[in-house]
Amino acid sequence: MKKIGLFIFDHDLRVLDNPALKVLADSVDTLICLYVHVPQDAFSQQFSQTQPSAAKLGFLQQHLVELDENLRLLNQFLVIEHGSVPSVVSNYIKHYGITDIGRTIHAGFNEQHHWQYLQATFPAVKFCAHSGSSLFRLADLPFELADLPKSFTPCRKLFEQLTVPAPLEALTYLPPPLLSTEHKKHDLKPSAFNRYYNGGEITAHAYLHHYFSSKAPSIYKETRNALMGDDFSTKLSGFLAHGALSPRQIMAALKRYESTQGANESTYWIYFELLWREYFYWYARKHQQRLFSAGGVRQKSLATSFYPSRFKQWCEGSTPYPLVNALMRELNETGWMSNRGRQIVASCFVNELELDWRYGAAYFEQRLIDYDVGSNWGNWQYLAGVGPDPRGGRHFHIKKQAALYDPNNAFVTFWQGDKHCQAINHTDMVDWPIGAL
């Protein structure tokens, strides 16, 4: 019997070091490579109050174009559909007689739920999912997933005892496509690309080489809290989020750098940040829907609410705080924000504006080019005090942060954060003035 494979690309938009793709390719006679543009679900529509930004969509398009280019080098091509994954995949199974389906394991609740639904609906189809978005496999962990430590530090110490596996050898073969190129249902126009950040597997490897050919890794710990400049951040998060690079590929590049340039506290800190990402990957896998609940994994009651006018000010960058405004304007324009910046604007959202953290997390989801479900929602929980922070939340003093990280007002001036300041409107959750009769 001829085996017909369907590989579902998601947050693994690469050909290299893609275990799930390799396993499926070795198992089938013909193959369809599929990506599904998924519409916003009801939860995202409720909390984000917006659609994905042009910068975010453009960055994704760049990844899809370069994935298609790399697939063509192996005599394959990418098919793009729009709709829900269960609906699209169900139609493919019925229409093309799919016998085998592969994908990379995703940490998100919806993605896991969709996979389980398809498995239950089509028991005759062989489903195969493999790790590819994390440093370690579930079987590698020195604890059961249910026993994931409640905070990062004890988990990090356990992670550091493990050896990160090397990336796979380069993929040299994919089965021929079942479909003709007439089924290539996408038109990716360069004009729609992100003007600030380039995406895609080809670009990612060129950038990885550039970064680790510089001195930046050796001073990363000293520069990582900057708000702007060249190479102050690794800028690898966008490639990781879309899967143009695997964390194992970055780890391998880091080890090569340390072997030639020497290891120090800064190079360790790059590994440290990869472990933070790893922790939130497993955090999302463990906690599932609780990642999105108001009380977080702690099920803690918070004295925050939703004030539409305040939320609008924060989103637009018109709060009373110039630094917050500048950071939000950068995010809205480019789809990116520094790690320090994210902490500052999230702290303002929860503490100064007293807003429900989920609205901020959902807005980030629609704006960030490096959105990752575990890192985004886990970090927001951490800062709001309903997640893995043993201290119960963080509050960053905005003026102090500005003095430390933008002492000359260069960042605020560049993004015109001081030109859009407005006082906080004192209204209740339905925008009715507080104290009005």
XYZ file of C-alpha atoms in Angstrom:
437
model
C 0.000 0.000 0.000
C 1.313 3.400 -0.975
C 1.925 5.641 2.021
C 0.842 9.248 1.608
C 2.282 11.656 4.142
C 1.097 15.051 5.356
C 3.495 17.211 7.339
C 1.908 20.115 9.207
C 4.342 22.984 9.663
C 3.562 25.329 12.519
C 6.212 26.885 14.765
C 8.943 24.818 13.107
C 9.395 26.624 9.789
C 12.665 24.971 8.852
C 14.078 21.994 6.989
C 17.264 21.546 9.028
C 17.182 19.886 12.460
C 13.512 19.030 12.139
C 13.166 15.542 13.668
C 9.449 15.212 12.945
C 9.947 16.021 9.255
C 12.858 13.577 9.022
C 10.884 10.718 10.595
C 7.862 11.256 8.361
C 10.029 11.605 5.243
C 11.606 8.228 5.979
C 8.181 6.603 6.380
C 6.133 7.629 3.330
C 6.217 7.396 -0.463
C 4.782 10.826 -1.271
C 4.431 13.922 0.852
C 2.381 17.100 1.214
C 4.017 19.958 3.126
C 1.276 22.108 4.634
C 0.999 25.336 6.589
C -2.366 26.548 7.891
C -3.118 30.204 8.565
C -5.368 29.944 11.610
C -7.946 32.668 12.399
C -8.126 34.183 15.863
C -10.050 32.084 18.349
C -12.749 33.519 20.622
C -10.335 33.931 23.538
C -7.864 35.986 21.503
C -10.640 38.116 20.048
C -11.972 38.881 23.516
C -8.677 39.832 25.120
C -6.463 41.216 22.363
C -9.037 43.690 20.995
C -7.022 43.790 17.755
C -5.783 41.810 14.767
C -2.182 40.678 14.160
C -0.035 43.626 13.114
C 1.401 44.116 9.633
C 4.903 43.745 11.097
C 4.015 40.386 12.646
C 2.321 39.081 9.502
C 5.170 40.306 7.312
C 7.747 38.549 9.474
C 5.751 35.319 9.201
C 5.536 35.698 5.421
C 9.299 35.969 5.193
C 9.610 32.685 7.072
C 7.123 30.955 4.791
C 8.865 32.166 1.629
C 12.269 30.915 2.783
C 10.800 27.621 3.985
C 9.339 27.136 0.517
C 12.722 27.956 -1.046
C 14.454 25.324 1.083
C 11.757 22.754 0.366
C 12.225 23.362 -3.365
C 15.904 22.472 -3.023
C 14.604 19.026 -2.017
C 12.047 18.934 -4.856
C 9.145 19.798 -2.560
C 7.034 22.909 -2.017
C 4.821 24.462 0.626
C 1.034 24.466 0.392
C -0.748 27.133 2.433
C -4.373 26.965 3.508
C -6.606 29.186 5.651
C -8.936 27.888 8.355
C -8.867 25.792 11.482
C -6.287 23.015 11.590
C -8.820 20.240 12.370
C -11.035 21.311 9.459
C -8.234 21.684 6.905
C -6.455 18.473 7.890
C -9.719 16.511 7.974
C -10.424 17.593 4.401
C -6.939 16.556 3.294
C -7.276 13.138 4.908
C -10.594 12.503 3.181
C -9.675 13.985 -0.201
C -6.126 12.673 -0.642
C -6.197 9.438 1.337
C -3.537 10.517 3.814
C -2.042 7.554 5.671
C 0.600 9.258 7.837
C 0.655 12.689 9.498
C 3.633 14.302 11.178
C 4.243 17.462 13.145
C 6.495 18.969 15.797
C 5.089 18.830 19.325
C 3.696 22.228 20.280
C 3.418 23.494 23.852
C 0.129 25.333 23.266
C -3.155 24.001 24.624
C -5.121 24.594 21.414
C -2.508 22.911 19.247
C -2.415 19.858 21.494
C -6.205 19.724 21.663
C -6.476 19.838 17.841
C -3.948 17.016 17.496
C -5.844 14.846 19.978
C -9.105 15.528 18.151
C -7.634 14.414 14.830
C -6.172 11.272 16.376
C -9.542 10.339 17.847
C -11.440 11.145 14.634
C -9.128 9.239 12.262
C -7.891 6.118 14.096
C -6.743 4.478 10.843
C -4.234 7.265 10.179
C -0.777 7.037 11.724
C 0.031 10.200 13.684
C 3.629 10.927 14.591
C 4.793 13.918 16.676
C 8.361 14.626 17.770
C 10.158 17.220 19.855
C 11.784 20.018 17.900
C 11.022 23.235 19.756
C 12.870 22.460 22.980
C 16.385 21.587 24.074
C 15.237 18.350 25.676
C 12.635 15.694 25.004
C 10.043 14.756 27.597
C 11.865 11.460 28.145
C 15.098 13.374 28.887
C 13.680 15.338 31.808
C 14.911 14.303 35.275
C 11.341 14.584 36.595
C 7.802 13.780 35.548
C 6.073 16.681 33.805
C 3.563 16.867 36.658
C 6.521 17.460 38.995
C 7.960 20.418 37.057
C 9.419 22.736 39.730
C 7.176 25.661 40.635
C 9.912 28.211 39.980
C 12.753 28.570 37.513
C 15.892 28.293 39.663
C 15.449 24.710 40.927
C 14.431 23.661 37.412
C 17.448 25.383 35.873
C 19.781 23.492 38.183
C 18.253 20.218 37.020
C 18.436 21.253 33.358
C 22.107 22.134 33.726
C 22.887 18.537 34.669
C 21.647 17.363 31.259
C 23.547 17.261 27.972
C 21.901 19.116 25.107
C 21.739 16.770 22.085
C 23.456 17.898 18.897
C 21.325 19.004 15.929
C 20.515 16.444 13.250
C 22.628 16.047 10.148
C 21.423 18.035 7.142
C 18.316 16.619 5.480
C 19.178 15.446 1.962
C 15.929 13.851 0.790
C 12.186 14.374 0.914
C 9.614 12.150 -0.825
C 8.135 13.632 -4.005
C 5.073 15.870 -3.691
C 1.663 14.291 -4.110
C 0.192 17.539 -5.404
C 1.183 19.593 -8.409
C 2.364 23.162 -7.977
C -1.152 24.243 -9.008
C -2.098 23.602 -5.387
C 0.399 26.199 -4.191
C -2.259 28.517 -2.821
C -0.309 31.501 -1.594
C 0.978 34.734 -3.003
C 3.640 36.198 -0.738
C 4.469 39.706 -1.846
C 7.756 41.321 -0.799
C 5.910 44.608 -0.184
C 4.122 42.944 2.723
C 7.349 41.992 4.507
C 8.495 43.425 7.821
C 10.705 46.451 7.053
C 12.696 46.236 10.274
C 13.462 42.558 10.805
C 14.066 39.861 8.218
C 12.772 36.359 8.845
C 13.202 32.868 7.442
C 15.511 29.862 7.754
C 18.083 31.135 5.247
C 18.229 34.546 6.908
C 18.340 32.944 10.350
C 21.466 30.920 9.614
C 23.191 33.923 8.071
C 22.373 35.965 11.164
C 23.457 33.167 13.515
C 26.834 33.119 11.763
C 27.068 36.916 11.946
C 26.275 37.060 15.645
C 28.698 34.336 16.698
C 31.407 35.770 14.443
C 31.309 38.986 16.463
C 32.410 39.835 20.003
C 28.804 40.402 21.076
C 28.348 37.024 22.824
C 31.294 37.778 25.123
C 29.654 40.972 26.419
C 26.013 39.887 26.266
C 25.427 40.062 30.023
C 26.572 43.690 30.067
C 24.457 44.763 27.068
C 21.294 42.667 27.394
C 19.314 45.306 29.326
C 19.835 48.054 26.744
C 16.821 49.434 24.913
C 18.421 50.130 21.527
C 21.639 49.708 19.569
C 23.484 47.062 17.551
C 23.885 43.532 18.911
C 22.934 44.449 22.492
C 20.500 41.530 22.293
C 21.028 38.244 20.490
C 17.880 39.004 18.415
C 17.432 35.250 18.004
C 13.999 35.081 19.626
C 12.058 35.723 16.414
C 13.800 32.867 14.628
C 13.185 30.596 17.615
C 9.519 31.535 17.857
C 8.872 30.624 14.217
C 11.225 27.673 14.290
C 13.621 28.959 11.627
C 16.269 27.939 14.149
C 16.006 25.222 16.752
C 17.290 25.851 20.283
C 19.744 22.998 19.712
C 21.216 24.773 16.692
C 21.752 27.901 18.778
C 23.278 25.858 21.570
C 25.659 24.199 19.108
C 26.718 27.615 17.762
C 27.264 28.866 21.312
C 29.475 25.875 22.147
C 31.541 26.412 18.992
C 32.004 30.052 19.962
C 33.093 29.144 23.489
C 35.582 26.590 22.146
C 37.331 29.219 20.016
C 36.721 32.520 21.830
C 36.444 31.270 25.382
C 33.552 30.897 27.784
C 32.648 33.586 30.292
C 29.673 34.807 32.290
C 28.134 36.420 29.210
C 28.229 33.292 27.073
C 26.771 31.373 30.007
C 23.990 33.961 30.163
C 22.936 33.136 26.603
C 22.569 29.530 27.743
C 20.762 30.815 30.841
C 18.201 32.603 28.643
C 17.707 29.452 26.562
C 16.951 27.626 29.805
C 14.366 30.265 30.736
C 12.689 29.622 27.396
C 12.932 25.883 28.024
C 11.300 26.267 31.423
C 8.339 28.147 29.973
C 7.978 25.553 27.208
C 7.448 22.822 29.794
C 5.456 25.207 31.989
C 2.967 25.601 29.124
C 2.949 21.845 28.460
C 2.156 21.169 32.111
C -0.378 23.851 32.936
C -2.357 23.873 29.674
C -5.471 26.088 30.064
C -4.294 27.539 33.365
C -1.712 29.453 31.349
C -4.581 31.741 30.302
C -6.660 31.961 33.491
C -6.926 35.234 35.433
C -5.518 33.714 38.615
C -2.758 31.906 36.736
C -1.323 28.646 37.976
C -1.526 29.964 41.540
C -5.272 30.639 41.179
C -4.680 33.931 42.947
C -7.262 36.720 43.131
C -5.998 40.053 41.814
C -7.274 43.571 42.409
C -7.117 44.442 38.706
C -9.840 44.924 36.126
C -10.318 46.162 32.579
C -10.530 49.888 31.911
C -10.949 50.438 28.156
C -9.539 53.969 28.115
C -6.405 52.963 30.058
C -5.917 49.910 27.878
C -6.198 52.075 24.767
C -3.613 54.528 26.137
C -1.189 51.701 26.866
C -1.651 50.120 23.425
C -1.220 53.411 21.581
C 1.637 54.689 23.725
C -0.198 57.663 25.235
C 0.138 56.968 28.966
C 1.609 59.542 31.392
C 4.944 57.692 31.151
C 7.245 58.693 28.233
C 9.387 55.548 28.454
C 6.347 53.270 28.341
C 4.975 55.245 25.397
C 8.245 54.968 23.480
C 8.423 51.228 24.062
C 4.850 50.663 22.913
C 5.379 52.796 19.821
C 8.447 50.707 18.978
C 6.407 47.526 19.406
C 3.547 48.772 17.240
C 5.887 49.901 14.478
C 8.439 47.066 14.391
C 6.888 44.084 16.170
C 9.818 43.894 18.575
C 10.751 45.182 22.020
C 13.762 44.575 24.247
C 13.490 42.193 27.183
C 13.911 45.051 29.657
C 11.273 47.033 27.795
C 8.764 44.199 28.050
C 9.237 44.057 31.807
C 8.733 47.813 32.123
C 5.538 48.050 30.060
C 4.060 44.909 31.637
C 4.752 46.241 35.128
C 3.084 49.536 34.200
C 0.104 47.648 32.784
C -0.487 45.647 35.961
C 0.634 48.072 38.669
C 0.182 51.661 37.492
C -2.795 51.078 35.193
C -4.263 48.252 37.322
C -5.325 46.254 34.278
C -6.039 42.530 33.954
C -2.715 41.059 32.816
C -4.396 38.804 30.248
C -5.271 41.786 28.039
C -1.616 42.802 27.953
C -0.468 39.265 27.175
C -3.045 38.968 24.390
C -1.969 42.305 22.905
C 1.642 41.121 22.884
C 0.459 37.967 21.123
C -0.906 40.047 18.245
C 2.099 42.368 18.008
C 5.324 40.514 18.810
C 7.203 38.963 15.901
C 8.799 36.609 18.438
C 5.562 35.603 20.160
C 5.903 32.250 21.893
C 2.942 30.916 23.843
C 4.903 29.646 26.849
C 7.346 32.537 27.134
C 4.721 35.225 26.596
C 1.941 34.014 28.861
C 4.366 32.537 31.390
C 6.308 35.796 31.709
C 3.117 37.823 32.089
C 1.990 35.454 34.845
C 5.402 35.801 36.453
C 5.225 39.584 36.520
C 1.565 39.718 37.596
C 2.295 37.478 40.573
C 0.132 34.548 39.475
C 2.884 32.396 37.989
C 6.309 30.984 38.822
C 7.772 33.998 40.673
C 8.420 32.950 44.302
C 8.307 36.645 45.280
C 4.732 36.972 44.056
C 5.103 39.479 41.213
C 7.336 42.362 40.164
C 6.904 46.138 40.204
C 9.382 48.221 38.213
C 9.704 51.893 39.170
C 9.342 53.596 35.789
C 11.396 56.726 36.515
C 14.188 54.611 37.970
C 14.156 52.348 34.916
C 14.381 55.390 32.649
C 17.329 56.760 34.625
C 19.138 53.420 34.436
C 18.467 52.396 30.840
C 17.708 55.654 28.996
C 19.683 58.248 30.991
C 20.118 60.606 28.028
C 16.521 60.219 26.863
C 17.773 58.909 23.506
C 15.256 56.075 23.245
C 12.298 58.217 24.315
C 13.324 60.937 21.866
C 13.766 58.516 18.965
C 10.290 57.019 19.441
C 8.722 60.336 20.505
C 7.426 58.897 23.738
C 7.262 62.304 25.388
C 5.032 63.815 22.693
C 1.990 61.657 23.394
C 1.589 61.748 27.177
C -1.949 61.857 28.527
C -3.221 61.674 32.088
C -4.905 58.443 33.159
C -8.652 58.773 32.787
C -10.312 57.874 36.068
C -13.142 55.756 34.767
C -14.531 52.419 35.830
C -14.560 49.180 33.838
C -17.398 50.428 31.590
C -15.671 53.783 31.039
C -18.047 55.644 33.379
C -16.296 58.460 35.308
C -15.540 57.374 38.866
C -17.588 59.392 41.327
C -20.165 60.468 38.744
C -23.815 60.458 39.740
